[in-house]
PDB file of C-alpha atoms and ligand atoms in Angstrom:
ATOM      1  CA  UNK A 213      34.962  10.529  -6.414  1.00 89.00           C
ATOM      2  CA  UNK A 214      31.890  10.336  -4.094  1.00 97.00           C
ATOM      3  CA  UNK A 215      28.639   9.616  -5.926  1.00 98.00           C
ATOM      4  CA  UNK A 216      25.565  11.371  -4.783  1.00 98.00           C
ATOM      5  CA  UNK A 217      22.646   8.854  -4.823  1.00 98.00           C
ATOM      6  CA  UNK A 218      19.041  10.184  -3.971  1.00 98.00           C
ATOM      7  CA  UNK A 219      16.240   8.258  -2.304  1.00 98.00           C
ATOM      8  CA  UNK A 220      12.698   8.957  -1.884  1.00 98.00           C
ATOM      9  CA  UNK A 221       9.493   7.288  -0.902  1.00 98.00           C
ATOM     10  CA  UNK A 222       6.123   8.172  -3.053  1.00 98.00           C
ATOM     11  CA  UNK A 223       2.436   7.153  -2.767  1.00 96.00           C
ATOM     12  CA  UNK A 224       0.721   5.891   0.426  1.00 96.00           C
ATOM     13  CA  UNK A 225       2.885   5.199   3.256  1.00 97.00           C
ATOM     14  CA  UNK A 226       3.582   1.457   4.248  1.00 95.00           C
ATOM     15  CA  UNK A 227       5.434  -0.426   6.866  1.00 98.00           C
ATOM     16  CA  UNK A 228       8.852  -1.287   5.979  1.00 98.00           C
ATOM     17  CA  UNK A 229       9.762   1.959   4.018  1.00 98.00           C
ATOM     18  CA  UNK A 230      12.182   2.934   6.750  1.00 98.00           C
ATOM     19  CA  UNK A 231      13.816  -0.537   6.553  1.00 98.00           C
ATOM     20  CA  UNK A 232      14.275  -0.110   2.963  1.00 98.00           C
ATOM     21  CA  UNK A 233      15.867   3.457   3.526  1.00 98.00           C
ATOM     22  CA  UNK A 234      18.193   1.954   6.233  1.00 98.00           C
ATOM     23  CA  UNK A 235      19.505  -0.911   4.125  1.00 98.00           C
ATOM     24  CA  UNK A 236      20.261   1.482   1.234  1.00 99.00           C
ATOM     25  CA  UNK A 237      22.441   3.661   3.556  1.00 98.00           C
ATOM     26  CA  UNK A 238      24.004   0.844   5.325  1.00 98.00           C
ATOM     27  CA  UNK A 239      24.797  -1.036   2.000  1.00 98.00           C
ATOM     28  CA  UNK A 240      26.115   2.180   0.603  1.00 98.00           C
ATOM     29  CA  UNK A 241      28.582   2.521   3.465  1.00 98.00           C
ATOM     30  CA  UNK A 242      29.512  -0.937   2.870  1.00 98.00           C
ATOM     31  CA  UNK A 243      30.539  -0.255  -0.713  1.00 98.00           C
ATOM     32  CA  UNK A 244      32.079   2.969   0.114  1.00 98.00           C
ATOM     33  CA  UNK A 245      32.119   6.282  -2.154  1.00 98.00           C
ATOM     34  CA  UNK A 246      28.467   7.323  -1.777  1.00 98.00           C
ATOM     35  CA  UNK A 247      26.468  10.059  -0.219  1.00 98.00           C
ATOM     36  CA  UNK A 248      22.997   9.084   0.327  1.00 98.00           C
ATOM     37  CA  UNK A 249      20.424  12.318  -0.094  1.00 98.00           C
ATOM     38  CA  UNK A 250      17.138  11.816   1.206  1.00 98.00           C
ATOM     39  CA  UNK A 251      14.518  13.659  -0.928  1.00 98.00           C
ATOM     40  CA  UNK A 252      11.472  14.724   1.102  1.00 98.00           C
ATOM     41  CA  UNK A 253       7.954  14.004   0.469  1.00 98.00           C
ATOM     42  CA  UNK A 254       8.340  11.954  -2.680  1.00 98.00           C
ATOM     43  CA  UNK A 255       8.430  13.418  -6.024  1.00 98.00           C
ATOM     44  CA  UNK A 256       7.204  16.845  -4.246  1.00 98.00           C
ATOM     45  CA  UNK A 257      10.657  17.195  -2.874  1.00 98.00           C
ATOM     46  CA  UNK A 258      12.547  16.680  -6.302  1.00 98.00           C
ATOM     47  CA  UNK A 259      10.361  19.743  -7.602  1.00 98.00           C
ATOM     48  CA  UNK A 260      11.050  21.752  -4.444  1.00 98.00           C
ATOM     49  CA  UNK A 261      14.628  20.676  -4.009  1.00 98.00           C
ATOM     50  CA  UNK A 262      14.006  19.623  -0.290  1.00 98.00           C
ATOM     51  CA  UNK A 263      16.497  17.064   0.818  1.00 98.00           C
ATOM     52  CA  UNK A 264      18.481  15.594   3.724  1.00 98.00           C
ATOM     53  CA  UNK A 265      21.616  13.850   3.927  1.00 98.00           C
ATOM     54  CA  UNK A 266      21.331  10.298   5.229  1.00 98.00           C
ATOM     55  CA  UNK A 267      24.117   9.093   7.186  1.00 98.00           C
ATOM     56  CA  UNK A 268      24.702   5.824   9.540  1.00 97.00           C
ATOM     57  CA  UNK A 269      23.327   7.927  12.495  1.00 98.00           C
ATOM     58  CA  UNK A 270      20.317   9.139  10.658  1.00 98.00           C
ATOM     59  CA  UNK A 271      18.945   5.453  10.073  1.00 98.00           C
ATOM     60  CA  UNK A 272      19.644   4.194  13.588  1.00 98.00           C
ATOM     61  CA  UNK A 273      16.458   2.933  15.331  1.00 98.00           C
ATOM     62  CA  UNK A 274      14.322   3.164  12.292  1.00 98.00           C
ATOM     63  CA  UNK A 275      14.139  -0.558  11.399  1.00 98.00           C
ATOM     64  CA  UNK A 276      10.798  -1.101  13.421  1.00 97.00           C
ATOM     65  CA  UNK A 277       9.230   2.153  12.850  1.00 98.00           C
ATOM     66  CA  UNK A 278       6.201   2.574  10.545  1.00 97.00           C
ATOM     67  CA  UNK A 279       5.733   5.237   8.120  1.00 98.00           C
ATOM     68  CA  UNK A 280       8.660   6.892   6.352  1.00 98.00           C
ATOM     69  CA  UNK A 281      11.149   9.223   7.838  1.00 98.00           C
ATOM     70  CA  UNK A 282      11.371  11.030   4.390  1.00 98.00           C
ATOM     71  CA  UNK A 283       7.749  11.731   4.291  1.00 98.00           C
ATOM     72  CA  UNK A 284       5.745  10.974   1.249  1.00 98.00           C
ATOM     73  CA  UNK A 285       3.204  12.451  -1.233  1.00 97.00           C
ATOM     74  CA  UNK A 286       1.223  11.520  -4.329  1.00 95.00           C
ATOM     75  CA  UNK A 287       2.762  14.164  -6.571  1.00 96.00           C
ATOM     76  CA  UNK A 288       3.048  13.403 -10.205  1.00 96.00           C
ATOM     77  CA  UNK A 289       5.813  15.185 -11.969  1.00 96.00           C
ATOM     78  CA  UNK A 290       4.479  14.232 -15.425  1.00 97.00           C
ATOM     79  CA  UNK A 291       1.395  15.930 -15.039  1.00 94.00           C
ATOM     80  CA  UNK A 292       2.610  18.632 -17.383  1.00 96.00           C
ATOM     81  CA  UNK A 293       5.762  18.936 -19.505  1.00 97.00           C
ATOM     82  CA  UNK A 294       7.068  22.065 -17.555  1.00 98.00           C
ATOM     83  CA  UNK A 295       6.712  19.928 -14.220  1.00 97.00           C
ATOM     84  CA  UNK A 296       8.605  17.197 -15.753  1.00 97.00           C
ATOM     85  CA  UNK A 297      11.256  19.488 -17.076  1.00 98.00           C
ATOM     86  CA  UNK A 298      11.696  20.904 -13.684  1.00 98.00           C
ATOM     87  CA  UNK A 299      12.158  17.398 -12.210  1.00 98.00           C
ATOM     88  CA  UNK A 300      14.730  16.274 -14.743  1.00 98.00           C
ATOM     89  CA  UNK A 301      16.732  19.894 -14.124  1.00 98.00           C
ATOM     90  CA  UNK A 302      16.621  19.526 -10.547  1.00 98.00           C
ATOM     91  CA  UNK A 303      18.098  16.051 -10.471  1.00 98.00           C
ATOM     92  CA  UNK A 304      20.977  17.586 -12.339  1.00 98.00           C
ATOM     93  CA  UNK A 305      21.106  20.753  -9.844  1.00 98.00           C
ATOM     94  CA  UNK A 306      21.388  18.383  -6.967  1.00 98.00           C
ATOM     95  CA  UNK A 307      24.293  16.701  -8.689  1.00 98.00           C
ATOM     96  CA  UNK A 308      22.657  13.448  -8.385  1.00 98.00           C
ATOM     97  CA  UNK A 309      24.423  10.186  -9.925  1.00 98.00           C
ATOM     98  CA  UNK A 310      21.311   8.136  -9.586  1.00 98.00           C
ATOM     99  CA  UNK A 311      17.865   7.706  -7.431  1.00 98.00           C
ATOM    100  CA  UNK A 312      16.241   4.793  -5.738  1.00 98.00           C
ATOM    101  CA  UNK A 313      12.634   5.495  -5.920  1.00 98.00           C
ATOM    102  CA  UNK A 314      10.294   3.439  -3.296  1.00 98.00           C
ATOM    103  CA  UNK A 315       6.794   3.237  -4.389  1.00 98.00           C
ATOM    104  CA  UNK A 316       3.905   1.772  -5.888  1.00 96.00           C
ATOM    105  CA  UNK A 317       2.686   1.699  -9.529  1.00 95.00           C
ATOM    106  CA  UNK A 318       2.616   5.691  -9.578  1.00 96.00           C
ATOM    107  CA  UNK A 319       6.071   6.388  -8.223  1.00 97.00           C
ATOM    108  CA  UNK A 320       7.453   3.725 -10.283  1.00 97.00           C
ATOM    109  CA  UNK A 321       5.441   4.956 -13.327  1.00 97.00           C
ATOM    110  CA  UNK A 322       7.249   8.195 -12.951  1.00 98.00           C
ATOM    111  CA  UNK A 323      10.454   6.368 -12.266  1.00 98.00           C
ATOM    112  CA  UNK A 324      10.086   4.861 -15.681  1.00 97.00           C
ATOM    113  CA  UNK A 325       9.249   7.924 -17.537  1.00 98.00           C
ATOM    114  CA  UNK A 326      12.498   9.320 -15.810  1.00 98.00           C
ATOM    115  CA  UNK A 327      14.599   6.528 -17.098  1.00 98.00           C
ATOM    116  CA  UNK A 328      13.188   7.246 -20.695  1.00 98.00           C
ATOM    117  CA  UNK A 329      14.647  10.725 -20.288  1.00 97.00           C
ATOM    118  CA  UNK A 330      17.946   9.426 -19.240  1.00 97.00           C
ATOM    119  CA  UNK A 331      17.901   9.641 -15.439  1.00 98.00           C
ATOM    120  CA  UNK A 332      19.565   6.686 -13.565  1.00 98.00           C
ATOM    121  CA  UNK A 333      16.716   5.350 -11.612  1.00 98.00           C
ATOM    122  CA  UNK A 334      16.358   1.900  -9.578  1.00 98.00           C
ATOM    123  CA  UNK A 335      12.812   1.271  -8.437  1.00 98.00           C
ATOM    124  CA  UNK A 336      11.712  -0.472  -5.090  1.00 98.00           C
ATOM    125  CA  UNK A 337       8.286  -1.852  -5.070  1.00 98.00           C
ATOM    126  CA  UNK A 338       6.011  -1.073  -2.027  1.00 97.00           C
ATOM    127  CA  UNK A 339       2.372  -1.382  -1.382  1.00 97.00           C
ATOM    128  CA  UNK A 340       0.244  -2.921   1.126  1.00 98.00           C
ATOM    129  CA  UNK A 341      -2.158  -3.737  -1.627  1.00 98.00           C
ATOM    130  CA  UNK A 342       0.199  -6.449  -3.031  1.00 97.00           C
ATOM    131  CA  UNK A 343      -0.713  -5.628  -6.325  1.00 96.00           C
ATOM    132  CA  UNK A 344       2.443  -4.921  -8.223  1.00 95.00           C
ATOM    133  CA  UNK A 345       3.423  -6.766 -11.243  1.00 92.00           C
ATOM    134  CA  UNK A 346       6.694  -8.684 -11.247  1.00 92.00           C
ATOM    135  CA  UNK A 347       6.585  -9.298  -7.494  1.00 95.00           C
ATOM    136  CA  UNK A 348       5.210 -12.133  -5.526  1.00 94.00           C
ATOM    137  CA  UNK A 349       4.796 -10.175  -2.163  1.00 95.00           C
ATOM    138  CA  UNK A 350       5.451  -6.575  -1.510  1.00 97.00           C
ATOM    139  CA  UNK A 351       6.472  -5.406   2.167  1.00 98.00           C
ATOM    140  CA  UNK A 352       3.639  -3.837   3.924  1.00 98.00           C
ATOM    141  CA  UNK A 353       1.285  -6.297   2.726  1.00 98.00           C
ATOM    142  CA  UNK A 354       2.042  -8.923   5.671  1.00 98.00           C
ATOM    143  CA  UNK A 355       1.617  -6.194   8.298  1.00 98.00           C
ATOM    144  CA  UNK A 356      -1.707  -4.942   6.859  1.00 98.00           C
ATOM    145  CA  UNK A 357      -2.881  -8.693   6.865  1.00 98.00           C
ATOM    146  CA  UNK A 358      -1.633  -9.154  10.509  1.00 98.00           C
ATOM    147  CA  UNK A 359      -3.605  -5.876  11.523  1.00 98.00           C
ATOM    148  CA  UNK A 360      -6.937  -7.090   9.652  1.00 98.00           C
ATOM    149  CA  UNK A 361      -6.567 -10.506  10.826  1.00 98.00           C
ATOM    150  CA  UNK A 362      -6.305  -9.209  14.453  1.00 98.00           C
ATOM    151  CA  UNK A 363      -9.439  -7.021  13.830  1.00 98.00           C
ATOM    152  CA  UNK A 364     -11.317 -10.013  12.486  1.00 98.00           C
ATOM    153  CA  UNK A 365     -10.356 -12.145  15.442  1.00 98.00           C
ATOM    154  CA  UNK A 366     -12.112  -9.171  17.720  1.00 98.00           C
ATOM    155  CA  UNK A 367     -14.978  -8.814  15.776  1.00 98.00           C
ATOM    156  CA  UNK A 368     -15.605 -12.671  16.101  1.00 97.00           C
ATOM    157  CA  UNK A 369     -16.177 -12.554  20.061  1.00 97.00           C
ATOM    158  CA  UNK A 370     -18.445  -9.592  19.718  1.00 97.00           C
ATOM    159  CA  UNK A 371     -20.389 -10.871  16.815  1.00 97.00           C
ATOM    160  CA  UNK A 372     -21.072 -14.311  18.590  1.00 96.00           C
ATOM    161  CA  UNK A 373     -22.097 -12.698  21.905  1.00 96.00           C
ATOM    162  CA  UNK A 374     -24.867 -10.470  19.890  1.00 96.00           C
ATOM    163  CA  UNK A 375     -25.823 -12.775  17.204  1.00 95.00           C
ATOM    164  CA  UNK A 376     -24.895 -10.301  14.802  1.00 97.00           C
ATOM    165  CA  UNK A 377     -23.690  -9.999  11.135  1.00 98.00           C
ATOM    166  CA  UNK A 378     -20.410  -8.193  11.088  1.00 98.00           C
ATOM    167  CA  UNK A 379     -19.081  -6.568   7.900  1.00 98.00           C
ATOM    168  CA  UNK A 380     -15.363  -5.763   7.857  1.00 98.00           C
ATOM    169  CA  UNK A 381     -14.256  -3.232   5.236  1.00 98.00           C
ATOM    170  CA  UNK A 382     -10.580  -3.655   4.425  1.00 98.00           C
ATOM    171  CA  UNK A 383      -8.249  -1.702   1.766  1.00 98.00           C
ATOM    172  CA  UNK A 384      -6.461  -3.149  -1.155  1.00 98.00           C
ATOM    173  CA  UNK A 385      -7.653  -0.646  -3.994  1.00 96.00           C
ATOM    174  CA  UNK A 386      -8.613  -2.927  -7.039  1.00 96.00           C
ATOM    175  CA  UNK A 387      -7.117  -6.150  -5.483  1.00 98.00           C
ATOM    176  CA  UNK A 388      -8.469  -8.481  -3.252  1.00 98.00           C
ATOM    177  CA  UNK A 389      -5.285  -9.693  -1.653  1.00 98.00           C
ATOM    178  CA  UNK A 390      -5.894  -8.051   1.887  1.00 98.00           C
ATOM    179  CA  UNK A 391      -9.205  -9.336   2.010  1.00 98.00           C
ATOM    180  CA  UNK A 392      -8.363 -12.791   0.859  1.00 98.00           C
ATOM    181  CA  UNK A 393      -5.679 -13.466   3.290  1.00 98.00           C
ATOM    182  CA  UNK A 394      -6.934 -11.733   6.592  1.00 98.00           C
ATOM    183  CA  UNK A 395     -10.403 -13.135   5.786  1.00 98.00           C
ATOM    184  CA  UNK A 396      -8.813 -16.780   5.492  1.00 98.00           C
ATOM    185  CA  UNK A 397      -6.429 -16.421   8.497  1.00 98.00           C
ATOM    186  CA  UNK A 398      -9.276 -14.774  10.633  1.00 98.00           C
ATOM    187  CA  UNK A 399     -11.972 -17.466   9.616  1.00 98.00           C
ATOM    188  CA  UNK A 400     -14.563 -15.132   8.086  1.00 98.00           C
ATOM    189  CA  UNK A 401     -17.651 -16.708   6.913  1.00 98.00           C
ATOM    190  CA  UNK A 402     -17.628 -14.830   3.575  1.00 98.00           C
ATOM    191  CA  UNK A 403     -14.850 -13.012   1.748  1.00 98.00           C
ATOM    192  CA  UNK A 404     -15.766 -10.462  -1.174  1.00 98.00           C
ATOM    193  CA  UNK A 405     -13.024  -9.332  -3.378  1.00 98.00           C
ATOM    194  CA  UNK A 406     -12.849  -6.775  -6.412  1.00 97.00           C
ATOM    195  CA  UNK A 407     -12.216  -9.486  -8.785  1.00 96.00           C
ATOM    196  CA  UNK A 408     -15.550 -11.186  -8.252  1.00 96.00           C
ATOM    197  CA  UNK A 409     -18.726  -9.054  -8.280  1.00 95.00           C
ATOM    198  CA  UNK A 410     -20.738  -9.671  -4.961  1.00 96.00           C
ATOM    199  CA  UNK A 411     -24.071 -11.271  -5.358  1.00 96.00           C
ATOM    200  CA  UNK A 412     -25.894 -10.056  -2.262  1.00 96.00           C
ATOM    201  CA  UNK A 413     -28.527 -12.883  -2.505  1.00 97.00           C
ATOM    202  CA  UNK A 414     -25.807 -15.443  -2.391  1.00 97.00           C
ATOM    203  CA  UNK A 415     -24.233 -13.760   0.621  1.00 98.00           C
ATOM    204  CA  UNK A 416     -27.669 -13.778   2.332  1.00 98.00           C
ATOM    205  CA  UNK A 417     -28.324 -17.230   1.660  1.00 98.00           C
ATOM    206  CA  UNK A 418     -24.888 -17.915   3.193  1.00 98.00           C
ATOM    207  CA  UNK A 419     -26.141 -16.219   6.375  1.00 97.00           C
ATOM    208  CA  UNK A 420     -29.724 -17.969   6.306  1.00 97.00           C
ATOM    209  CA  UNK A 421     -27.951 -21.455   6.059  1.00 97.00           C
ATOM    210  CA  UNK A 422     -25.794 -20.422   9.144  1.00 97.00           C
ATOM    211  CA  UNK A 423     -28.703 -19.591  11.178  1.00 95.00           C
ATOM    212  CA  UNK A 424     -30.504 -22.789  10.135  1.00 96.00           C
ATOM    213  CA  UNK A 425     -27.424 -24.673  11.367  1.00 96.00           C
ATOM    214  CA  UNK A 426     -27.423 -22.887  14.770  1.00 95.00           C
ATOM    215  CA  UNK A 427     -24.912 -20.275  13.996  1.00 95.00           C
ATOM    216  CA  UNK A 428     -26.635 -16.923  14.662  1.00 93.00           C
ATOM    217  CA  UNK A 429     -23.572 -14.835  13.676  1.00 97.00           C
ATOM    218  CA  UNK A 430     -21.535 -14.066  10.666  1.00 98.00           C
ATOM    219  CA  UNK A 431     -18.321 -12.273   9.891  1.00 98.00           C
ATOM    220  CA  UNK A 432     -18.164 -10.977   6.282  1.00 98.00           C
ATOM    221  CA  UNK A 433     -14.804  -9.330   5.077  1.00 98.00           C
ATOM    222  CA  UNK A 434     -15.460  -7.134   1.988  1.00 98.00           C
ATOM    223  CA  UNK A 435     -12.394  -5.338   0.217  1.00 98.00           C
ATOM    224  CA  UNK A 436     -12.912  -1.636  -0.474  1.00 98.00           C
ATOM    225  CA  UNK A 437     -12.871  -2.138  -4.303  1.00 97.00           C
ATOM    226  CA  UNK A 438     -15.535  -4.840  -4.443  1.00 97.00           C
ATOM    227  CA  UNK A 439     -18.445  -4.118  -6.430  1.00 96.00           C
ATOM    228  CA  UNK A 440     -22.051  -5.130  -5.988  1.00 95.00           C
ATOM    229  CA  UNK A 441     -23.516  -7.266  -9.112  1.00 90.00           C
ATOM    230  CA  UNK A 442     -26.798  -5.808  -9.026  1.00 80.00           C
ATOM    231  CA  UNK A 443     -25.727  -2.177  -9.087  1.00 72.00           C
ATOM    232  CA  UNK A 444     -23.643  -2.808 -12.094  1.00 66.00           C
ATOM    233  CA  UNK A 445     -20.595  -4.842 -11.846  1.00 63.00           C
ATOM    234  CA  UNK A 446     -18.058  -1.927 -12.620  1.00 71.00           C
ATOM    235  CA  UNK A 447     -19.482   0.504 -10.303  1.00 87.00           C
ATOM    236  CA  UNK A 448     -17.123   0.769  -7.180  1.00 92.00           C
ATOM    237  CA  UNK A 449     -18.109   2.620  -4.011  1.00 94.00           C
ATOM    238  CA  UNK A 450     -16.501   6.138  -3.396  1.00 95.00           C
ATOM    239  CA  UNK A 451     -15.710   8.020  -0.295  1.00 94.00           C
ATOM    240  CA  UNK A 452     -15.183  11.012  -2.402  1.00 92.00           C
ATOM    241  CA  UNK A 453     -15.378  12.159  -6.029  1.00 89.00           C
ATOM    242  CA  UNK A 454     -11.951  13.896  -5.737  1.00 92.00           C
ATOM    243  CA  UNK A 455      -9.245  12.187  -7.973  1.00 93.00           C
ATOM    244  CA  UNK A 456      -5.592  12.499  -6.880  1.00 92.00           C
ATOM    245  CA  UNK A 457      -2.623  13.655  -9.034  1.00 92.00           C
ATOM    246  CA  UNK A 458      -2.570  10.384 -10.788  1.00 93.00           C
ATOM    247  CA  UNK A 459      -6.264  10.233 -11.713  1.00 92.00           C
ATOM    248  CA  UNK A 460      -7.164   7.457  -8.719  1.00 92.00           C
ATOM    249  CA  UNK A 461     -10.545   7.821  -7.200  1.00 92.00           C
ATOM    250  CA  UNK A 462     -10.864   7.477  -3.318  1.00 95.00           C
ATOM    251  CA  UNK A 463     -12.507   4.128  -2.598  1.00 96.00           C
ATOM    252  CA  UNK A 464     -14.469   3.548   0.298  1.00 96.00           C
ATOM    253  CA  UNK A 465     -18.173   2.779   1.696  1.00 97.00           C
ATOM    254  CA  UNK A 466     -18.941  -0.635   0.267  1.00 97.00           C
ATOM    255  CA  UNK A 467     -19.106  -2.183   3.746  1.00 98.00           C
ATOM    256  CA  UNK A 468     -21.709   0.274   4.651  1.00 98.00           C
ATOM    257  CA  UNK A 469     -23.780  -0.300   1.455  1.00 97.00           C
ATOM    258  CA  UNK A 470     -23.535  -3.971   1.759  1.00 97.00           C
ATOM    259  CA  UNK A 471     -24.468  -3.953   5.475  1.00 98.00           C
ATOM    260  CA  UNK A 472     -27.644  -2.034   4.676  1.00 97.00           C
ATOM    261  CA  UNK A 473     -28.547  -4.488   1.928  1.00 97.00           C
ATOM    262  CA  UNK A 474     -28.000  -7.442   4.302  1.00 98.00           C
ATOM    263  CA  UNK A 475     -29.804  -5.928   6.966  1.00 97.00           C
ATOM    264  CA  UNK A 476     -33.049  -5.164   4.806  1.00 97.00           C
ATOM    265  CA  UNK A 477     -33.116  -8.725   3.150  1.00 97.00           C
ATOM    266  CA  UNK A 478     -32.506 -10.851   6.070  1.00 97.00           C
ATOM    267  CA  UNK A 479     -33.531  -8.614   9.001  1.00 97.00           C
ATOM    268  CA  UNK A 480     -30.693  -9.594  11.120  1.00 97.00           C
ATOM    269  CA  UNK A 481     -28.816  -7.298  13.234  1.00 97.00           C
ATOM    270  CA  UNK A 482     -25.891  -6.026  10.989  1.00 98.00           C
ATOM    271  CA  UNK A 483     -23.120  -3.640  11.819  1.00 98.00           C
ATOM    272  CA  UNK A 484     -19.884  -2.330   9.882  1.00 98.00           C
ATOM    273  CA  UNK A 485     -16.278  -1.933  10.645  1.00 98.00           C
ATOM    274  CA  UNK A 486     -13.870   0.171   8.255  1.00 98.00           C
ATOM    275  CA  UNK A 487     -10.275  -0.705   9.156  1.00 98.00           C
ATOM    276  CA  UNK A 488      -9.071   2.175   7.099  1.00 97.00           C
ATOM    277  CA  UNK A 489      -5.485   3.657   7.446  1.00 97.00           C
ATOM    278  CA  UNK A 490      -4.839   1.420  10.742  1.00 98.00           C
ATOM    279  CA  UNK A 491      -4.011  -1.225   8.240  1.00 98.00           C
ATOM    280  CA  UNK A 492      -0.752   1.090   7.192  1.00 97.00           C
ATOM    281  CA  UNK A 493       0.369   2.308  10.450  1.00 96.00           C
ATOM    282  CA  UNK A 494       2.582   0.987  13.216  1.00 97.00           C
ATOM    283  CA  UNK A 495       5.717  -1.409  13.249  1.00 98.00           C
ATOM    284  CA  UNK A 496       6.193  -3.696  10.257  1.00 98.00           C
ATOM    285  CA  UNK A 497       6.040  -7.433  11.004  1.00 98.00           C
ATOM    286  CA  UNK A 498       9.419  -9.485  10.849  1.00 98.00           C
ATOM    287  CA  UNK A 499       8.261 -10.610   7.367  1.00 98.00           C
ATOM    288  CA  UNK A 500       7.916  -7.070   6.029  1.00 98.00           C
ATOM    289  CA  UNK A 501      11.300  -6.105   7.797  1.00 98.00           C
ATOM    290  CA  UNK A 502      13.316  -8.700   6.198  1.00 98.00           C
ATOM    291  CA  UNK A 503      11.820  -8.181   2.729  1.00 98.00           C
ATOM    292  CA  UNK A 504      12.097  -4.265   2.986  1.00 98.00           C
ATOM    293  CA  UNK A 505      15.719  -4.870   4.028  1.00 98.00           C
ATOM    294  CA  UNK A 506      16.336  -7.212   1.173  1.00 98.00           C
ATOM    295  CA  UNK A 507      14.879  -4.773  -1.343  1.00 98.00           C
ATOM    296  CA  UNK A 508      16.977  -2.082  -0.032  1.00 98.00           C
ATOM    297  CA  UNK A 509      20.143  -3.906  -0.131  1.00 98.00           C
ATOM    298  CA  UNK A 510      19.588  -5.128  -3.707  1.00 98.00           C
ATOM    299  CA  UNK A 511      18.656  -1.506  -4.878  1.00 98.00           C
ATOM    300  CA  UNK A 512      22.055  -0.291  -3.477  1.00 98.00           C
ATOM    301  CA  UNK A 513      23.687  -3.273  -5.243  1.00 98.00           C
ATOM    302  CA  UNK A 514      21.916  -2.294  -8.604  1.00 98.00           C
ATOM    303  CA  UNK A 515      23.055   1.198  -8.038  1.00 98.00           C
ATOM    304  CA  UNK A 516      26.928  -0.093  -7.342  1.00 98.00           C
ATOM    305  CA  UNK A 517      26.683  -2.040 -10.569  1.00 98.00           C
ATOM    306  CA  UNK A 518      25.330   0.704 -12.685  1.00 98.00           C
ATOM    307  CA  UNK A 519      22.489  -1.224 -13.332  1.00 98.00           C
ATOM    308  CA  UNK A 520      19.698   1.255 -13.695  1.00 98.00           C
ATOM    309  CA  UNK A 521      16.335   1.482 -15.267  1.00 98.00           C
ATOM    310  CA  UNK A 522      15.118  -1.911 -13.348  1.00 98.00           C
ATOM    311  CA  UNK A 523      13.074  -2.682 -10.297  1.00 97.00           C
ATOM    312  CA  UNK A 524      14.087  -4.927  -7.637  1.00 97.00           C
ATOM    313  CA  UNK A 525      11.664  -7.833  -6.765  1.00 93.00           C
TER     314      UNK A 525
HETATM  315  O1  LIG B  70      -2.466   1.859  -2.075  1.00 53.27           O
HETATM  316  C1  LIG B  70      -2.672   1.780  -0.595  1.00 53.27           C
HETATM  317  C2  LIG B  70      -3.820   2.297  -0.129  1.00 53.27           C
HETATM  318  O2  LIG B  70      -3.808   2.083   1.208  1.00 53.27           O
HETATM  319  C3  LIG B  70      -5.111   1.731  -0.798  1.00 53.27           C
HETATM  320  O3  LIG B  70      -5.296   0.489  -0.108  1.00 53.27           O
HETATM  321  C4  LIG B  70      -6.052   2.716  -0.606  1.00 53.27           C
HETATM  322  O4  LIG B  70      -7.132   2.510  -1.476  1.00 53.27           O
HETATM  323  C5  LIG B  70      -5.264   3.868  -0.630  1.00 53.27           C
HETATM  324  O5  LIG B  70      -4.112   3.583  -0.477  1.00 53.27           O
HETATM  325  C6  LIG B  70      -5.745   5.115   0.289  1.00 53.27           C
HETATM  326  O6  LIG B  70      -5.247   6.188   0.000  1.00 53.27           O
HETATM  327  P1  LIG B  70      -5.040   7.423   0.932  1.00 53.27           P
HETATM  328  O7  LIG B  70      -4.079   7.202   2.016  1.00 53.27           O
HETATM  329  O8  LIG B  70      -4.687   8.458  -0.080  1.00 53.27           O
HETATM  330  O9  LIG B  70      -6.290   7.743   1.562  1.00 53.27           O
END
């Protein structure tokens, strides 16, 4: 009897998602006896029963494509009991034998709760932020770092030409991985991460010291979740007060706040670049394609062995 296995991508998109979907489909064909059902727009597709059958041809030519062919959303099916019940009922109505959920902490949190209600789920970790427990690296991170590094390289030449301080704000939510890696790879003069509150005076001293040594430009990489010590070590800068379905704030704006303080304290010409969603778009690096393929392959193997209630990593 053919088994029907759902696959969905939830949360923020990330380069490499399509590589996972492709690997799941191809591995299922190798095992034989499976129909892969793509659930559109993350958990929202389960609530609305919006699905698409995925065969060999549907996943051709997607390995190098960013985003997700299934679409995604930040829908939380556990926001109330009625919605949670609907998700479980729809899983049954769709006659699914199992589900591969590709996502970050929120999507996988839902996956765990569905597991607790007897649904067969295998989780696949994804995020550019690289902040998931049980993983060394998540796919998407390497691509985001590559994009940010290229941006920092470009900022160097213009900063140097104008004798400017350039602040580059990168993503990463509450983790400093993207900032740390791209800052190191791009040779930033200062890297500011959420894990260590920013001492603005110390940053300014570093800039003055560089000037004293004849270096009249500086590159500062700041993670969006970084906090300024003086304004309260737990106070993040938000781009909106709106919370998503999972209660997350929208981070953004620390670069602007920091640049203003540096300009005021040092009187050096200071500008800001916010990389934003550019870090999540476009083609995955070779590293991310391989990691994502391995995750998809292993997730399908877990399904085939009936090894549900786990996350590959
Ligand atoms: O988790 C990935 C991420 O890109 C974070 O780095 C960032 O804070 C957030 O998602 C942005 O979310 P949205 O796409 O909803 O603006």
